[in-house]
Amino acid sequence: MITVPGDKSISHRALLLSALARGESRLSGLLPGADCRSTASVLRALGASVPPLPPDGSEIRVTGVGPEGLRSPAERLDCGNSGTTARLLLGLLAGLPVEATLTGDESLRSRPMRRVTEPLGEMGAQFSEVGEPDRLPLIVKGGGLSSFSYRSTVASAQVKSALLLAGVTARVPVEIEEPGRSRDHSERMLRRMGCEVEEGGGPEEWRVRLTACPSTLDPLELHVPGDFSSAAFFLALGLLGGAGSRLRIANVGLNPTRTGLLDVFREMGGRIEVENLREAEDPSGEPAADLVAFPSELHGVTVAGDVIPRLIDEIPILGVVAARASGVTEVRDAEELRVKESDRIRVLAENLAGLGGDVEELPDGFRVKGPTGPLRGRIAVHHDHRIAMAFGVLGALPGHEVVVDDPAVADVSFPGFWTLLEACAGGAPTPGANQAP
Ligand code: S3P
């Protein structure tokens, strides 16, 4: 049995919202990866007291200072590689009378920010683009926001959460409509802290309304479950027969807005069992369970439409699994992949083709035909942790050889990934340990 580190999306939100609460929050299972360390460090720069994130996920106590306790930072806020840190922070700061400059690494500085700064600007916040249009670095001057109703063109939890956080810190109602339902961790956590959040809709439009928040948010007591997105790499390894007769992963978050890959893997013929399901006790909790993956004969499928937001971060590993499944797998409606940590459509297609895979890049996805002979070669990760780990799984399968050019990037979301992969794959050399000169 293995475990994977805490859920990245929930960990970011737990840190941000604990800082806004009044009193002591107790948080365990937080992801100690680089992305969440970025969130912790920007919160410290804003005046919140956030201890170091323990490598083993043990409990920390965050003493919230309330929105009024946060101050303009002396230095630039470096969000590292983390889009969630940058976009959620822009929302949180938009509602406060503070001024801050946000920046990030090369990958983050190439990602669009107007998807949050435009609606936040309409609410009343001010933004100046210091460098390229639509990119970090950005100066935000918050305060003076009005209530707001916004129709987003993308199903994005980062956009939705940025607006919700602006509503929380400015204490104004906010309504967001999105063209598909994105992950709902912010809504669940805000309810838990005393806010009123309503939601509803259908597969093609989802509406979320923050109607009221108490003047002080209740502190959180939270155990963050394992990240389904991290578990996905080991589900793939188990299904592809790279980890013996079964692979059990304990305590994985199973929020239904995140588990589209479970449905798709099963549709491909994958056997995955769910054991010890702990349902969320109320809409403000998060469900979790143990997952067991068995070696399976997989076949290609078409993946498109409203499942895409439910597996958006898992598409790199899905592409790799497709190369080992029989027949054609086609992913469509996933143009958002082009603005992730890398252009994941291009980077996935180029790397798979470079290893000898049969892949075609499409404007909004890709087509992969499998299985081809042994896949061998070196891949370029382009600062993208999920690309590195997806190809790492491929390289851990018997007969395949993949050298990952920058294995350390996995630390963004999954410290210890390469060691765990090596242990599960029965001690076979892994790309992280087998770096080319
Ligand atoms: C995230 C939302 C998703 C996801 C990202 C984490 C979040 O991004 O890809 O890894 O925690 O809100 P979008 O909201 O841009 O789809």
PDB file of C-alpha atoms in Angstrom, residues 199-389:
ATOM      1  CA  GLU A 199     -24.678  26.545  -6.703  1.00  0.00           C
ATOM      2  CA  GLY A 200     -26.563  24.758  -9.438  1.00  0.00           C
ATOM      3  CA  GLY A 201     -26.961  24.267 -13.171  1.00  0.00           C
ATOM      4  CA  GLY A 202     -26.384  21.638 -15.833  1.00  0.00           C
ATOM      5  CA  PRO A 203     -23.492  20.214 -17.830  1.00  0.00           C
ATOM      6  CA  GLU A 204     -23.207  23.302 -20.026  1.00  0.00           C
ATOM      7  CA  GLU A 205     -23.474  26.051 -17.444  1.00  0.00           C
ATOM      8  CA  TRP A 206     -22.819  26.065 -13.763  1.00  0.00           C
ATOM      9  CA  ARG A 207     -23.681  28.966 -11.465  1.00  0.00           C
ATOM     10  CA  VAL A 208     -22.073  29.693  -8.100  1.00  0.00           C
ATOM     11  CA  ARG A 209     -23.231  32.471  -5.804  1.00  0.00           C
ATOM     12  CA  LEU A 210     -21.505  33.763  -2.680  1.00  0.00           C
ATOM     13  CA  THR A 211     -24.394  35.456  -0.923  1.00  0.00           C
ATOM     14  CA  ALA A 212     -23.036  36.172   2.549  1.00  0.00           C
ATOM     15  CA  CYS A 213     -19.968  35.737   4.712  1.00  0.00           C
ATOM     16  CA  PRO A 214     -19.719  36.312   8.455  1.00  0.00           C
ATOM     17  CA  SER A 215     -17.588  39.300   9.490  1.00  0.00           C
ATOM     18  CA  THR A 216     -15.050  36.813  10.839  1.00  0.00           C
ATOM     19  CA  LEU A 217     -14.446  33.467   9.134  1.00  0.00           C
ATOM     20  CA  ASP A 218     -14.363  30.444  11.458  1.00  0.00           C
ATOM     21  CA  PRO A 219     -10.928  28.832  11.640  1.00  0.00           C
ATOM     22  CA  LEU A 220     -10.502  25.483   9.897  1.00  0.00           C
ATOM     23  CA  GLU A 221      -9.853  22.063  11.291  1.00  0.00           C
ATOM     24  CA  LEU A 222      -8.924  20.028   8.269  1.00  0.00           C
ATOM     25  CA  HIS A 223      -7.175  16.882   7.198  1.00  0.00           C
ATOM     26  CA  VAL A 224      -6.279  17.159   3.507  1.00  0.00           C
ATOM     27  CA  PRO A 225      -6.759  13.851   1.628  1.00  0.00           C
ATOM     28  CA  GLY A 226      -4.216  12.529  -0.895  1.00  0.00           C
ATOM     29  CA  ASP A 227      -4.243  14.261  -4.271  1.00  0.00           C
ATOM     30  CA  PHE A 228      -6.237  12.349  -6.909  1.00  0.00           C
ATOM     31  CA  SER A 229      -4.067  14.039  -9.562  1.00  0.00           C
ATOM     32  CA  SER A 230      -0.943  12.524  -7.964  1.00  0.00           C
ATOM     33  CA  ALA A 231      -2.622   9.152  -7.431  1.00  0.00           C
ATOM     34  CA  ALA A 232      -3.420   9.145 -11.167  1.00  0.00           C
ATOM     35  CA  PHE A 233       0.229   8.373 -12.037  1.00  0.00           C
ATOM     36  CA  PHE A 234       0.165   5.276  -9.834  1.00  0.00           C
ATOM     37  CA  LEU A 235      -3.265   4.179 -11.049  1.00  0.00           C
ATOM     38  CA  ALA A 236      -1.752   4.272 -14.532  1.00  0.00           C
ATOM     39  CA  LEU A 237       1.311   2.293 -13.422  1.00  0.00           C
ATOM     40  CA  GLY A 238      -0.945  -0.324 -11.800  1.00  0.00           C
ATOM     41  CA  LEU A 239      -3.269  -0.635 -14.817  1.00  0.00           C
ATOM     42  CA  LEU A 240      -0.321  -0.959 -17.196  1.00  0.00           C
ATOM     43  CA  GLY A 241       1.069  -3.820 -15.140  1.00  0.00           C
ATOM     44  CA  GLY A 242       4.111  -1.928 -13.894  1.00  0.00           C
ATOM     45  CA  ALA A 243       3.487  -2.572 -10.195  1.00  0.00           C
ATOM     46  CA  GLY A 244       2.748  -6.284  -9.798  1.00  0.00           C
ATOM     47  CA  SER A 245      -0.634  -7.921  -9.384  1.00  0.00           C
ATOM     48  CA  ARG A 246      -2.293  -4.936  -7.689  1.00  0.00           C
ATOM     49  CA  LEU A 247      -1.442  -1.450  -6.404  1.00  0.00           C
ATOM     50  CA  ARG A 248      -3.341  -0.009  -3.455  1.00  0.00           C
ATOM     51  CA  ILE A 249      -3.275   3.756  -2.827  1.00  0.00           C
ATOM     52  CA  ALA A 250      -4.649   4.817   0.553  1.00  0.00           C
ATOM     53  CA  ASN A 251      -6.732   7.892   1.400  1.00  0.00           C
ATOM     54  CA  VAL A 252      -7.180   9.539  -1.994  1.00  0.00           C
ATOM     55  CA  GLY A 253      -9.529  12.534  -2.340  1.00  0.00           C
ATOM     56  CA  LEU A 254     -12.537  11.567  -4.464  1.00  0.00           C
ATOM     57  CA  ASN A 255     -14.304  14.867  -4.931  1.00  0.00           C
ATOM     58  CA  PRO A 256     -16.546  14.154  -7.961  1.00  0.00           C
ATOM     59  CA  THR A 257     -15.407  17.370  -9.685  1.00  0.00           C
ATOM     60  CA  ARG A 258     -11.924  15.794  -9.837  1.00  0.00           C
ATOM     61  CA  THR A 259     -12.408  12.123 -10.687  1.00  0.00           C
ATOM     62  CA  GLY A 260     -13.179  12.118 -14.415  1.00  0.00           C
ATOM     63  CA  LEU A 261     -10.091   9.982 -15.033  1.00  0.00           C
ATOM     64  CA  LEU A 262     -11.537   7.184 -12.915  1.00  0.00           C
ATOM     65  CA  ASP A 263     -14.533   7.025 -15.273  1.00  0.00           C
ATOM     66  CA  VAL A 264     -12.290   7.185 -18.355  1.00  0.00           C
ATOM     67  CA  PHE A 265      -9.828   4.530 -17.145  1.00  0.00           C
ATOM     68  CA  ARG A 266     -12.763   2.222 -16.437  1.00  0.00           C
ATOM     69  CA  GLU A 267     -14.259   2.942 -19.848  1.00  0.00           C
ATOM     70  CA  MET A 268     -10.881   1.942 -21.343  1.00  0.00           C
ATOM     71  CA  GLY A 269     -11.232  -1.433 -19.622  1.00  0.00           C
ATOM     72  CA  GLY A 270      -9.261  -0.595 -16.465  1.00  0.00           C
ATOM     73  CA  ARG A 271     -10.086  -2.368 -13.215  1.00  0.00           C
ATOM     74  CA  ILE A 272      -9.941   0.047 -10.293  1.00  0.00           C
ATOM     75  CA  GLU A 273     -11.708  -0.707  -7.026  1.00  0.00           C
ATOM     76  CA  VAL A 274     -12.790   1.851  -4.456  1.00  0.00           C
ATOM     77  CA  GLU A 275     -12.519   0.693  -0.830  1.00  0.00           C
ATOM     78  CA  ASN A 276     -13.238   2.296   2.547  1.00  0.00           C
ATOM     79  CA  LEU A 277     -15.092   5.224   1.011  1.00  0.00           C
ATOM     80  CA  ARG A 278     -15.475   8.053   3.500  1.00  0.00           C
ATOM     81  CA  GLU A 279     -18.224  10.250   2.155  1.00  0.00           C
ATOM     82  CA  ALA A 280     -18.047  13.931   2.913  1.00  0.00           C
ATOM     83  CA  GLU A 281     -20.261  14.325   5.976  1.00  0.00           C
ATOM     84  CA  ASP A 282     -21.875  17.448   4.549  1.00  0.00           C
ATOM     85  CA  PRO A 283     -21.368  19.555   1.412  1.00  0.00           C
ATOM     86  CA  SER A 284     -18.481  21.337   3.109  1.00  0.00           C
ATOM     87  CA  GLY A 285     -16.337  18.215   3.552  1.00  0.00           C
ATOM     88  CA  GLU A 286     -14.302  16.231   1.024  1.00  0.00           C
ATOM     89  CA  PRO A 287     -14.825  12.498   0.284  1.00  0.00           C
ATOM     90  CA  ALA A 288     -11.836  10.115   0.271  1.00  0.00           C
ATOM     91  CA  ALA A 289     -11.183   6.380  -0.220  1.00  0.00           C
ATOM     92  CA  ASP A 290      -8.512   3.784  -0.927  1.00  0.00           C
ATOM     93  CA  LEU A 291      -8.055   2.927  -4.618  1.00  0.00           C
ATOM     94  CA  VAL A 292      -6.792  -0.401  -5.907  1.00  0.00           C
ATOM     95  CA  ALA A 293      -5.579  -0.707  -9.511  1.00  0.00           C
ATOM     96  CA  PHE A 294      -5.158  -4.083 -11.245  1.00  0.00           C
ATOM     97  CA  PRO A 295      -3.264  -4.836 -14.468  1.00  0.00           C
ATOM     98  CA  SER A 296      -5.831  -4.517 -17.267  1.00  0.00           C
ATOM     99  CA  GLU A 297      -6.192  -4.851 -21.027  1.00  0.00           C
ATOM    100  CA  LEU A 298      -6.879  -1.250 -22.079  1.00  0.00           C
ATOM    101  CA  HIS A 299      -8.464   0.027 -25.276  1.00  0.00           C
ATOM    102  CA  GLY A 300      -8.761   3.500 -26.781  1.00  0.00           C
ATOM    103  CA  VAL A 301     -11.702   5.866 -26.115  1.00  0.00           C
ATOM    104  CA  THR A 302     -12.874   9.353 -27.032  1.00  0.00           C
ATOM    105  CA  VAL A 303     -12.681  11.887 -24.222  1.00  0.00           C
ATOM    106  CA  ALA A 304     -14.483  15.204 -24.773  1.00  0.00           C
ATOM    107  CA  GLY A 305     -17.154  17.546 -23.447  1.00  0.00           C
ATOM    108  CA  ASP A 306     -18.106  18.057 -19.827  1.00  0.00           C
ATOM    109  CA  VAL A 307     -15.714  15.411 -18.467  1.00  0.00           C
ATOM    110  CA  ILE A 308     -12.728  17.578 -19.514  1.00  0.00           C
ATOM    111  CA  PRO A 309     -12.757  19.955 -16.490  1.00  0.00           C
ATOM    112  CA  ARG A 310     -13.039  16.858 -14.261  1.00  0.00           C
ATOM    113  CA  LEU A 311      -9.725  15.463 -15.543  1.00  0.00           C
ATOM    114  CA  ILE A 312      -7.912  18.481 -16.925  1.00  0.00           C
ATOM    115  CA  ASP A 313      -4.718  17.891 -14.908  1.00  0.00           C
ATOM    116  CA  GLU A 314      -4.692  14.165 -15.674  1.00  0.00           C
ATOM    117  CA  ILE A 315      -4.539  14.481 -19.462  1.00  0.00           C
ATOM    118  CA  PRO A 316      -0.723  14.098 -19.658  1.00  0.00           C
ATOM    119  CA  ILE A 317      -0.900  10.679 -17.973  1.00  0.00           C
ATOM    120  CA  LEU A 318      -3.985   9.784 -20.007  1.00  0.00           C
ATOM    121  CA  GLY A 319      -1.987  10.520 -23.189  1.00  0.00           C
ATOM    122  CA  VAL A 320       0.797   8.233 -22.021  1.00  0.00           C
ATOM    123  CA  VAL A 321      -1.635   5.442 -21.084  1.00  0.00           C
ATOM    124  CA  ALA A 322      -3.284   5.838 -24.496  1.00  0.00           C
ATOM    125  CA  ALA A 323       0.058   4.999 -26.112  1.00  0.00           C
ATOM    126  CA  ARG A 324      -0.070   1.580 -24.343  1.00  0.00           C
ATOM    127  CA  ALA A 325      -3.800   0.929 -24.977  1.00  0.00           C
ATOM    128  CA  SER A 326      -4.996  -0.803 -28.124  1.00  0.00           C
ATOM    129  CA  GLY A 327      -6.635   1.388 -30.739  1.00  0.00           C
ATOM    130  CA  VAL A 328      -7.201   5.126 -30.962  1.00  0.00           C
ATOM    131  CA  THR A 329      -7.712   7.490 -28.048  1.00  0.00           C
ATOM    132  CA  GLU A 330      -8.876  10.966 -28.939  1.00  0.00           C
ATOM    133  CA  VAL A 331      -8.990  13.914 -26.532  1.00  0.00           C
ATOM    134  CA  ARG A 332     -10.976  16.973 -27.659  1.00  0.00           C
ATOM    135  CA  ASP A 333     -12.358  20.202 -26.096  1.00  0.00           C
ATOM    136  CA  ALA A 334      -9.170  20.526 -24.057  1.00  0.00           C
ATOM    137  CA  GLU A 335      -7.674  23.758 -25.477  1.00  0.00           C
ATOM    138  CA  GLU A 336      -7.101  24.918 -21.875  1.00  0.00           C
ATOM    139  CA  LEU A 337      -4.145  22.514 -21.865  1.00  0.00           C
ATOM    140  CA  ARG A 338      -2.269  24.989 -24.029  1.00  0.00           C
ATOM    141  CA  VAL A 339      -2.048  27.476 -21.110  1.00  0.00           C
ATOM    142  CA  LYS A 340      -1.032  25.146 -18.298  1.00  0.00           C
ATOM    143  CA  GLU A 341       2.503  24.915 -16.864  1.00  0.00           C
ATOM    144  CA  SER A 342       3.497  24.179 -20.473  1.00  0.00           C
ATOM    145  CA  ASP A 343       1.506  23.880 -23.712  1.00  0.00           C
ATOM    146  CA  ARG A 344       0.560  20.366 -22.691  1.00  0.00           C
ATOM    147  CA  ILE A 345      -0.911  19.422 -26.070  1.00  0.00           C
ATOM    148  CA  ARG A 346       2.260  20.280 -27.945  1.00  0.00           C
ATOM    149  CA  VAL A 347       4.698  19.045 -25.307  1.00  0.00           C
ATOM    150  CA  LEU A 348       2.865  15.739 -24.912  1.00  0.00           C
ATOM    151  CA  ALA A 349       2.640  15.175 -28.665  1.00  0.00           C
ATOM    152  CA  GLU A 350       6.272  16.147 -29.365  1.00  0.00           C
ATOM    153  CA  ASN A 351       7.617  13.973 -26.584  1.00  0.00           C
ATOM    154  CA  LEU A 352       5.475  10.940 -27.443  1.00  0.00           C
ATOM    155  CA  ALA A 353       6.421  11.227 -31.110  1.00  0.00           C
ATOM    156  CA  GLY A 354      10.100  11.583 -30.152  1.00  0.00           C
ATOM    157  CA  LEU A 355       9.923   8.283 -28.253  1.00  0.00           C
ATOM    158  CA  GLY A 356       8.400   6.510 -31.248  1.00  0.00           C
ATOM    159  CA  GLY A 357       4.700   6.868 -30.400  1.00  0.00           C
ATOM    160  CA  ASP A 358       1.932   7.344 -32.969  1.00  0.00           C
ATOM    161  CA  VAL A 359       0.404  10.711 -32.076  1.00  0.00           C
ATOM    162  CA  GLU A 360      -1.309  13.576 -33.863  1.00  0.00           C
ATOM    163  CA  GLU A 361      -1.648  17.036 -32.356  1.00  0.00           C
ATOM    164  CA  LEU A 362      -5.105  18.628 -32.724  1.00  0.00           C
ATOM    165  CA  PRO A 363      -6.025  22.253 -31.972  1.00  0.00           C
ATOM    166  CA  ASP A 364      -7.977  21.251 -28.854  1.00  0.00           C
ATOM    167  CA  GLY A 365      -6.414  17.904 -27.991  1.00  0.00           C
ATOM    168  CA  PHE A 366      -4.655  14.956 -29.618  1.00  0.00           C
ATOM    169  CA  ARG A 367      -5.114  11.539 -31.155  1.00  0.00           C
ATOM    170  CA  VAL A 368      -2.908   8.654 -30.013  1.00  0.00           C
ATOM    171  CA  LYS A 369      -2.822   5.208 -31.586  1.00  0.00           C
ATOM    172  CA  GLY A 370      -1.455   2.383 -29.499  1.00  0.00           C
ATOM    173  CA  PRO A 371       0.318   0.290 -28.757  1.00  0.00           C
ATOM    174  CA  THR A 372       3.541   0.863 -30.648  1.00  0.00           C
ATOM    175  CA  GLY A 373       6.796  -1.030 -29.949  1.00  0.00           C
ATOM    176  CA  PRO A 374       8.981  -0.126 -26.985  1.00  0.00           C
ATOM    177  CA  LEU A 375       9.153   3.631 -26.454  1.00  0.00           C
ATOM    178  CA  ARG A 376      12.653   4.944 -25.947  1.00  0.00           C
ATOM    179  CA  GLY A 377      14.398   8.287 -25.769  1.00  0.00           C
ATOM    180  CA  ARG A 378      14.786  11.543 -23.899  1.00  0.00           C
ATOM    181  CA  ILE A 379      11.935  13.915 -23.155  1.00  0.00           C
ATOM    182  CA  ALA A 380      11.887  17.674 -22.508  1.00  0.00           C
ATOM    183  CA  VAL A 381       9.559  18.650 -19.649  1.00  0.00           C
ATOM    184  CA  HIS A 382       9.405  22.440 -20.251  1.00  0.00           C
ATOM    185  CA  HIS A 383       9.076  23.257 -16.504  1.00  0.00           C
ATOM    186  CA  ASP A 384       6.027  20.998 -16.287  1.00  0.00           C
ATOM    187  CA  HIS A 385       5.797  18.622 -13.321  1.00  0.00           C
ATOM    188  CA  ARG A 386       2.935  16.573 -14.741  1.00  0.00           C
ATOM    189  CA  ILE A 387       4.722  16.020 -18.066  1.00  0.00           C
ATOM    190  CA  ALA A 388       7.794  14.793 -16.161  1.00  0.00           C
ATOM    191  CA  MET A 389       5.786  12.372 -14.013  1.00  0.00           C
TER     192      MET A 389
END
